[in-house]
Short mmCIF file of C-alpha atoms in Angstrom, two decimals:
data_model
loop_
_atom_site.label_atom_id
_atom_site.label_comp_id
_atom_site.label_asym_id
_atom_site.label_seq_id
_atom_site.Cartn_x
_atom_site.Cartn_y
_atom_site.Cartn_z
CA UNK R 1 -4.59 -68.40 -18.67
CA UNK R 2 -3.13 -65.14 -18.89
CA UNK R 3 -1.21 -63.72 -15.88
CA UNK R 4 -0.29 -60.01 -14.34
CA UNK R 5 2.98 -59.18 -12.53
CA UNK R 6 3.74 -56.35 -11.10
CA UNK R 7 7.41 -55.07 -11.39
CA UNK R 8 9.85 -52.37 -9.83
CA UNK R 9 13.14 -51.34 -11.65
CA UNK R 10 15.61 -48.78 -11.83
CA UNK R 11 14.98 -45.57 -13.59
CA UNK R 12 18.35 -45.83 -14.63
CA UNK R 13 17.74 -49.54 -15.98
CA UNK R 14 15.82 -48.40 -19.52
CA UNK R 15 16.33 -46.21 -22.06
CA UNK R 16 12.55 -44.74 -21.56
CA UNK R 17 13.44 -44.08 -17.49
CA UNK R 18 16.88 -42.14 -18.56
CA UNK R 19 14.82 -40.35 -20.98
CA UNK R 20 12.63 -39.21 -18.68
CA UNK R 21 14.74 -37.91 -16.30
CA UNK R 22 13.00 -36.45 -13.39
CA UNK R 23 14.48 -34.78 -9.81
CA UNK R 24 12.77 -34.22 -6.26
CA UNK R 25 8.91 -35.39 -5.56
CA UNK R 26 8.50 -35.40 -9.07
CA UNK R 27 6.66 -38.64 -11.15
CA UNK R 28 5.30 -39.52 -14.33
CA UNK R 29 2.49 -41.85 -15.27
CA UNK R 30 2.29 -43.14 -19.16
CA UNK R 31 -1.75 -42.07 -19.85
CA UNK R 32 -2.30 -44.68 -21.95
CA UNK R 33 -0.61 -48.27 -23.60
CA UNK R 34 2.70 -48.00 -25.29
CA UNK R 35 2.86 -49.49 -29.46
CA UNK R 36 5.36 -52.12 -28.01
CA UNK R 37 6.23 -53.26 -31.73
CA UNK R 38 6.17 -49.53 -32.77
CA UNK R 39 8.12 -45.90 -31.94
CA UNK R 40 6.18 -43.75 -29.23
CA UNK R 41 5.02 -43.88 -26.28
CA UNK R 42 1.97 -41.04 -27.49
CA UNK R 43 0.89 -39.73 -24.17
CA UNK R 44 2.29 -39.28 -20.26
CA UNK R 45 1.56 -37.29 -17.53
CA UNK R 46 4.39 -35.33 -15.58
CA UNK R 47 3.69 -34.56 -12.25
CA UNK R 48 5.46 -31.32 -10.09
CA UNK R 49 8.41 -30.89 -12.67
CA UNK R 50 9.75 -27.58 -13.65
CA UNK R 51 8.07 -27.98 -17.48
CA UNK R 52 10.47 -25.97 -19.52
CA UNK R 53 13.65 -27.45 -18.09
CA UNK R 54 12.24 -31.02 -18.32
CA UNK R 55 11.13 -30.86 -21.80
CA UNK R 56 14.12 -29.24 -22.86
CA UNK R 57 16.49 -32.27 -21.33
CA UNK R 58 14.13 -34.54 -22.87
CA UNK R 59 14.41 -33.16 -26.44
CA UNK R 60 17.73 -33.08 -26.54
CA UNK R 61 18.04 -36.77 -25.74
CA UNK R 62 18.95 -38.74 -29.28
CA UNK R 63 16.22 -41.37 -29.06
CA UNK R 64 13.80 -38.81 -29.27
CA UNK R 65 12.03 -37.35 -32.50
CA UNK R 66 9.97 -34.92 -30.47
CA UNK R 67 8.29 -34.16 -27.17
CA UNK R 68 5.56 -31.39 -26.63
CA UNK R 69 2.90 -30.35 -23.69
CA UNK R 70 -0.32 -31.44 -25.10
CA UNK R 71 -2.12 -30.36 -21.48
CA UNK R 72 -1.20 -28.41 -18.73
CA UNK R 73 -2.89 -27.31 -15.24
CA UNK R 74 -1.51 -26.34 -12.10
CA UNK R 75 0.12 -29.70 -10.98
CA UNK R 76 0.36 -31.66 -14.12
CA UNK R 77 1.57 -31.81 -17.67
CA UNK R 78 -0.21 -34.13 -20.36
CA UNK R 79 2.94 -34.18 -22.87
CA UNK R 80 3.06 -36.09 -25.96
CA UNK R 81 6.50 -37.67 -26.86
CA UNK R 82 7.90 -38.92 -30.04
CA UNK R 83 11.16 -41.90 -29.72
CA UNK R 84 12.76 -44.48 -31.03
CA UNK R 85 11.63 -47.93 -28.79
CA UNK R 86 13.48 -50.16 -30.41
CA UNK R 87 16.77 -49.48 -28.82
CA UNK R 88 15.01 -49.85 -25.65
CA UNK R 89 15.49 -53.50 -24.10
CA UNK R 90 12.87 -53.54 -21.59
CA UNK R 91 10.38 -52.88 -24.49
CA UNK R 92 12.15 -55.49 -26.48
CA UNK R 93 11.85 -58.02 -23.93
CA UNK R 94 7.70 -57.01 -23.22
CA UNK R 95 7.46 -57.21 -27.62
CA UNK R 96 9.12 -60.32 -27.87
CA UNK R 97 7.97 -62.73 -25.08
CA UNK R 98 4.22 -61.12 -26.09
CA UNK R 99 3.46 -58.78 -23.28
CA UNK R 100 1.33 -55.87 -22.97
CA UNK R 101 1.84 -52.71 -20.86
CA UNK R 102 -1.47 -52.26 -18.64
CA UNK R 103 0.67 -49.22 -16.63
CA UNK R 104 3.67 -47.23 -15.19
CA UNK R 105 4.08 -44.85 -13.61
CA UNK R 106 8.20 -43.29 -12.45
CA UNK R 107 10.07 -41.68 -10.05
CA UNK R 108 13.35 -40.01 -9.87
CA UNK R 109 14.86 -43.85 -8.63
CA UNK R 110 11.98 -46.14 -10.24
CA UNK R 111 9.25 -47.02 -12.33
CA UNK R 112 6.37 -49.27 -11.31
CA UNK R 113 5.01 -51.26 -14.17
CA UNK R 114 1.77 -53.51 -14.85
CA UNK R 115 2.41 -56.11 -17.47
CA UNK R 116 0.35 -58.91 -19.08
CA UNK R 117 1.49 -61.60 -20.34
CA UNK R 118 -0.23 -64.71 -22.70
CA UNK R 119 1.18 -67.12 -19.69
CA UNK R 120 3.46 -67.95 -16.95
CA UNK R 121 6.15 -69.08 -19.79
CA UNK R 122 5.99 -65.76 -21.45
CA UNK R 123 6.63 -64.44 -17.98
CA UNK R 124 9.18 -66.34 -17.50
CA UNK R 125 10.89 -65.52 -20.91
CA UNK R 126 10.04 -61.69 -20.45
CA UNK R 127 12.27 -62.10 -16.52
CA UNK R 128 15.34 -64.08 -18.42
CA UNK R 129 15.37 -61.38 -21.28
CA UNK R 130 15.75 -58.84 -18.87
CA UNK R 131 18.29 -60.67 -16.98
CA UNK R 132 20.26 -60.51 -19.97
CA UNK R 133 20.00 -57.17 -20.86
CA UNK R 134 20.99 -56.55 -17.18
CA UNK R 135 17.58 -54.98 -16.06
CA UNK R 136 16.94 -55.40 -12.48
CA UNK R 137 13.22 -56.53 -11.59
CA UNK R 138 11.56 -56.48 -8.25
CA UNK R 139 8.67 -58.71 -8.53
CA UNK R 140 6.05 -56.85 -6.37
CA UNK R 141 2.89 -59.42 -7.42
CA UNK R 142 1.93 -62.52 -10.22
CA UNK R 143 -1.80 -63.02 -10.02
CA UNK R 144 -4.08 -64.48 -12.78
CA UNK R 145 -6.92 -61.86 -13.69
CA UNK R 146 -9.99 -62.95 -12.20
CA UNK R 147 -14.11 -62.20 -11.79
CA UNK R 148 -14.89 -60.27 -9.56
CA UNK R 149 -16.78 -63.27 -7.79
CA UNK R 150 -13.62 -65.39 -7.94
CA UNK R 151 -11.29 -63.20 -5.22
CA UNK R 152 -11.62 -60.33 -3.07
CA UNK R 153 -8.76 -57.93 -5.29
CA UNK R 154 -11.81 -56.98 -7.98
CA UNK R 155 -8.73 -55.95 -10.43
CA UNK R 156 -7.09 -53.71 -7.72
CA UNK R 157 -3.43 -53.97 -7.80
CA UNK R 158 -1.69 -54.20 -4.68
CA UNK R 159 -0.91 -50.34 -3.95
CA UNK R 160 -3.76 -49.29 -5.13
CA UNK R 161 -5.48 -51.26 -2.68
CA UNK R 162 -3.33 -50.10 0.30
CA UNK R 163 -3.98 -46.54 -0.65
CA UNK R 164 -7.80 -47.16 -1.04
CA UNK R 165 -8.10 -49.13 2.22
CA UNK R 166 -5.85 -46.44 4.04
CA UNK R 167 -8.49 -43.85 2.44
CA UNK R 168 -11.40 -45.34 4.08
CA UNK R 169 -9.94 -46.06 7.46
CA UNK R 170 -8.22 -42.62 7.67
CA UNK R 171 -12.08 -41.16 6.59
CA UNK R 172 -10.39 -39.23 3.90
CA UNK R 173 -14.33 -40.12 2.04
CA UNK R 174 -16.23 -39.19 5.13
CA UNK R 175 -18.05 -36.06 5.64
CA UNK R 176 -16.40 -33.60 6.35
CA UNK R 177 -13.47 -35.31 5.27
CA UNK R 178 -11.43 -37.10 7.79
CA UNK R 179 -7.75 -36.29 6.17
CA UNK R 180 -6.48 -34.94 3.15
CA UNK R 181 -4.46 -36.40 0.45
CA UNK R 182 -1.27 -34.73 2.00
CA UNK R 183 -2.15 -37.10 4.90
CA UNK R 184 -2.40 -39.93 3.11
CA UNK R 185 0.58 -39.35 1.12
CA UNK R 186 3.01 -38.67 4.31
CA UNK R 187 1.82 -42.36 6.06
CA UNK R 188 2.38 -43.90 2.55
CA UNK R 189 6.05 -42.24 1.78
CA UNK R 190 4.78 -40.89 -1.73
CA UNK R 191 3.74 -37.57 -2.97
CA UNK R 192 0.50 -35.63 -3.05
CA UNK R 193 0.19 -36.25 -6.59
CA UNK R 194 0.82 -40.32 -6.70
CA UNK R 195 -1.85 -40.73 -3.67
CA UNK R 196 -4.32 -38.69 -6.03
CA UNK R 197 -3.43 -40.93 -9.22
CA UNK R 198 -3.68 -44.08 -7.34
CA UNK R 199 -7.14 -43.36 -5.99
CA UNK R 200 -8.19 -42.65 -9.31
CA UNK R 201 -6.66 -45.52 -10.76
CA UNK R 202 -8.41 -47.55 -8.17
CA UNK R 203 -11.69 -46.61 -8.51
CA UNK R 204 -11.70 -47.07 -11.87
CA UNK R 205 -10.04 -50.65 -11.11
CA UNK R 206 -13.12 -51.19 -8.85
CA UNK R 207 -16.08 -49.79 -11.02
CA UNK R 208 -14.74 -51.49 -14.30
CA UNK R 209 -15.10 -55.12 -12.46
CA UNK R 210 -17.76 -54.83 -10.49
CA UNK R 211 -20.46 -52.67 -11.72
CA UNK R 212 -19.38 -52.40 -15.60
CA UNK R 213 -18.58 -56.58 -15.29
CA UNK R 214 -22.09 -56.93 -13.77
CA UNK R 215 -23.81 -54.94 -16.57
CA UNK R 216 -22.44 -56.26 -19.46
CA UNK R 217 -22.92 -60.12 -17.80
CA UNK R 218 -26.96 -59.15 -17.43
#
């Protein structure tokens, strides 16, 4: 059975979290599934960052072919960027002991990631490969994916069900609303910005294994 662990490591740790060097409340969250045996991670969102000044430190990095704002509203950046992964050893190690990048999202001092894996071996290769390469991982959760009638998570990882719980019992879905997302943000020690992504994420987490499982089993 495949299995999901949830990691934190050092910005500085990988050559994708020095790339994507970012200061103050800022954070990034990769849109969608890096080519692990290819060269680009295509799309990422960039969160409270100074645009001009971050792309320009990014471009001149030389793992990087090129980097350019596909998106951009008054908080967020969608940019698309261009680089050379396979210098990279955390993406080495996810390649090569067959994992598959589910999400991540980084801070000035971390990145959170969401890996699969084929089973606990692979994980277990994927943690010594790292070792190796001198990457520091916090394990934050292993679970096995289940349905959403075997366990109570229903696909929600472990922050994103603290923020969702914290939601509800702070009212922040009541009406009128019972706090903001500033609110929510301050009790949790992240920013604005992560406490809105994380809700999103969330729901998502919860329609796609309840109500979209339930469909498709009828």
């Amino acid at each position: 059975m495949s299995v999901i662990a949830e990691f934190r490591i050092p910005s500085a740790d990988f050559e994708l979290g020095r790339i994507l060097d970012v200061e103050g409340i800022t954070s990034i969250e990769l849109e969608n599934l890096v080519p692990i045996g290819g060269a680009t991670v295509p799309l990422f969102w960039i969160h409270n960052s100074t645009r001009d000044t971050f792309l320009e430190s990014v471009q001149r990095h030389p793992a990087v072919t090129s980097a350019a704002e596909v998106d951009v509203f008054d908080d967020r950046t969608l940019v698309t960027l261009d680089w050379d992964a396979n210098h990279d050893h955390l993406f080495e190690g996810i390649s090569e002991s067959g994992g598959q990048l589910l999400s991540a999202v980084g801070t000035p001092e971390t990145w959170e990631f969401e890996l699969r894996f084929p089973d606990h071996d692979a994980l277990s290769e994927f943690r010594t490969l790292c070792e190796d390469a001198q990457i520091s991982l916090e394990v934050r959760r292993v679970y096995n994916p289940t349905k959403p009638d075997a366990g109570p998570w229903y696909g929600l990882t472990e922050l994103q069900r603290e923020a969702i719980m914290l939601a509800v019992q702070m009212g922040y879905y009541d009406i009128p609303r019972g706090c903001t997302t500033k609110e929510l943000a301050d009790e949790l020690g992240i920013s604005d910005q992560a406490v809105t992504e994380r809700l999103r994420r969330a729901i998502a987490s919860l329609v796609t294994y309840t109500l979209v499982h339930s469909e498709s089993s009828v």
